[in-house]
């Protein structure tokens, strides 16, 4: 399983395996550190996650263009 995540500050997106994400979150919780990203969506394959991320970036860029 793969997850597309987004940083709460700045909005940069990244892809991570579900297992790595869970390990990272557990470590941060044990250290009493904030979790600085959220999961947007989960996918079976990396390719699906990558395509979703690209589409989301394209939508964000289009929104920025219309606001300017």
PDB file of C-alpha atoms in Angstrom:
ATOM      1  CA  UNK A   1       0.000   0.000   0.000  1.00  0.00           C
ATOM      2  CA  UNK A   2       1.101   3.514  -0.826  1.00  0.00           C
ATOM      3  CA  UNK A   3      -0.156   6.803   0.579  1.00  0.00           C
ATOM      4  CA  UNK A   4      -0.077  10.314  -0.815  1.00  0.00           C
ATOM      5  CA  UNK A   5       0.604  12.726   2.014  1.00  0.00           C
ATOM      6  CA  UNK A   6       0.646  16.501   2.277  1.00  0.00           C
ATOM      7  CA  UNK A   7       2.580  18.672   4.708  1.00  0.00           C
ATOM      8  CA  UNK A   8       0.254  20.815   6.805  1.00  0.00           C
ATOM      9  CA  UNK A   9       2.563  23.816   6.388  1.00  0.00           C
ATOM     10  CA  UNK A  10       3.449  24.611   2.819  1.00  0.00           C
ATOM     11  CA  UNK A  11       1.297  21.971   1.206  1.00  0.00           C
ATOM     12  CA  UNK A  12       4.087  19.968  -0.445  1.00  0.00           C
ATOM     13  CA  UNK A  13       2.969  16.441  -1.326  1.00  0.00           C
ATOM     14  CA  UNK A  14       4.946  13.220  -1.093  1.00  0.00           C
ATOM     15  CA  UNK A  15       4.419   9.483  -1.465  1.00  0.00           C
ATOM     16  CA  UNK A  16       5.248   6.987   1.240  1.00  0.00           C
ATOM     17  CA  UNK A  17       4.565   3.329   1.858  1.00  0.00           C
ATOM     18  CA  UNK A  18       1.833   2.705   4.422  1.00  0.00           C
ATOM     19  CA  UNK A  19       4.308   0.801   6.615  1.00  0.00           C
ATOM     20  CA  UNK A  20       6.880   3.620   6.553  1.00  0.00           C
ATOM     21  CA  UNK A  21       4.162   6.184   7.303  1.00  0.00           C
ATOM     22  CA  UNK A  22       2.949   4.208  10.314  1.00  0.00           C
ATOM     23  CA  UNK A  23       6.516   3.825  11.614  1.00  0.00           C
ATOM     24  CA  UNK A  24       7.153   7.548  11.219  1.00  0.00           C
ATOM     25  CA  UNK A  25       3.915   8.499  12.998  1.00  0.00           C
ATOM     26  CA  UNK A  26       4.569   6.066  15.849  1.00  0.00           C
ATOM     27  CA  UNK A  27       8.086   7.449  16.324  1.00  0.00           C
ATOM     28  CA  UNK A  28       6.822  11.033  16.361  1.00  0.00           C
ATOM     29  CA  UNK A  29       4.135  10.148  18.890  1.00  0.00           C
ATOM     30  CA  UNK A  30       6.696   8.440  21.152  1.00  0.00           C
ATOM     31  CA  UNK A  31       8.855  11.572  20.983  1.00  0.00           C
ATOM     32  CA  UNK A  32       5.850  13.819  21.670  1.00  0.00           C
ATOM     33  CA  UNK A  33       6.472  15.568  18.357  1.00  0.00           C
ATOM     34  CA  UNK A  34       3.728  16.925  16.129  1.00  0.00           C
ATOM     35  CA  UNK A  35       2.714  15.002  13.036  1.00  0.00           C
ATOM     36  CA  UNK A  36       3.354  17.547  10.311  1.00  0.00           C
ATOM     37  CA  UNK A  37       1.581  15.835   7.442  1.00  0.00           C
ATOM     38  CA  UNK A  38      -1.742  14.235   6.602  1.00  0.00           C
ATOM     39  CA  UNK A  39      -2.681  11.309   4.375  1.00  0.00           C
ATOM     40  CA  UNK A  40      -4.728  12.417   1.381  1.00  0.00           C
ATOM     41  CA  UNK A  41      -5.405   9.030  -0.170  1.00  0.00           C
ATOM     42  CA  UNK A  42      -4.218   5.416  -0.173  1.00  0.00           C
ATOM     43  CA  UNK A  43      -3.401   3.308  -3.258  1.00  0.00           C
ATOM     44  CA  UNK A  44      -2.487  -0.279  -4.097  1.00  0.00           C
ATOM     45  CA  UNK A  45       0.438   0.668  -6.360  1.00  0.00           C
ATOM     46  CA  UNK A  46       3.081   3.365  -6.418  1.00  0.00           C
ATOM     47  CA  UNK A  47       2.106   4.232 -10.000  1.00  0.00           C
ATOM     48  CA  UNK A  48      -1.481   4.992  -8.935  1.00  0.00           C
ATOM     49  CA  UNK A  49      -0.227   7.153  -6.068  1.00  0.00           C
ATOM     50  CA  UNK A  50       2.165   9.000  -8.360  1.00  0.00           C
ATOM     51  CA  UNK A  51      -0.586   9.698 -10.911  1.00  0.00           C
ATOM     52  CA  UNK A  52      -2.889  11.034  -8.179  1.00  0.00           C
ATOM     53  CA  UNK A  53      -0.119  13.270  -6.836  1.00  0.00           C
ATOM     54  CA  UNK A  54       0.567  14.655 -10.329  1.00  0.00           C
ATOM     55  CA  UNK A  55      -3.132  15.354 -10.855  1.00  0.00           C
ATOM     56  CA  UNK A  56      -3.410  17.132  -7.506  1.00  0.00           C
ATOM     57  CA  UNK A  57      -0.369  19.277  -8.287  1.00  0.00           C
ATOM     58  CA  UNK A  58      -1.875  20.194 -11.665  1.00  0.00           C
ATOM     59  CA  UNK A  59      -5.154  21.203  -9.997  1.00  0.00           C
ATOM     60  CA  UNK A  60      -3.293  23.314  -7.419  1.00  0.00           C
ATOM     61  CA  UNK A  61      -1.364  25.072 -10.211  1.00  0.00           C
ATOM     62  CA  UNK A  62      -4.564  25.744 -12.144  1.00  0.00           C
ATOM     63  CA  UNK A  63      -6.206  27.248  -9.052  1.00  0.00           C
ATOM     64  CA  UNK A  64      -3.180  29.505  -8.490  1.00  0.00           C
ATOM     65  CA  UNK A  65      -3.371  30.693 -12.122  1.00  0.00           C
ATOM     66  CA  UNK A  66      -7.052  31.595 -11.836  1.00  0.00           C
ATOM     67  CA  UNK A  67      -6.451  33.502  -8.600  1.00  0.00           C
ATOM     68  CA  UNK A  68      -3.764  35.703 -10.155  1.00  0.00           C
TER      69      UNK A  68
END
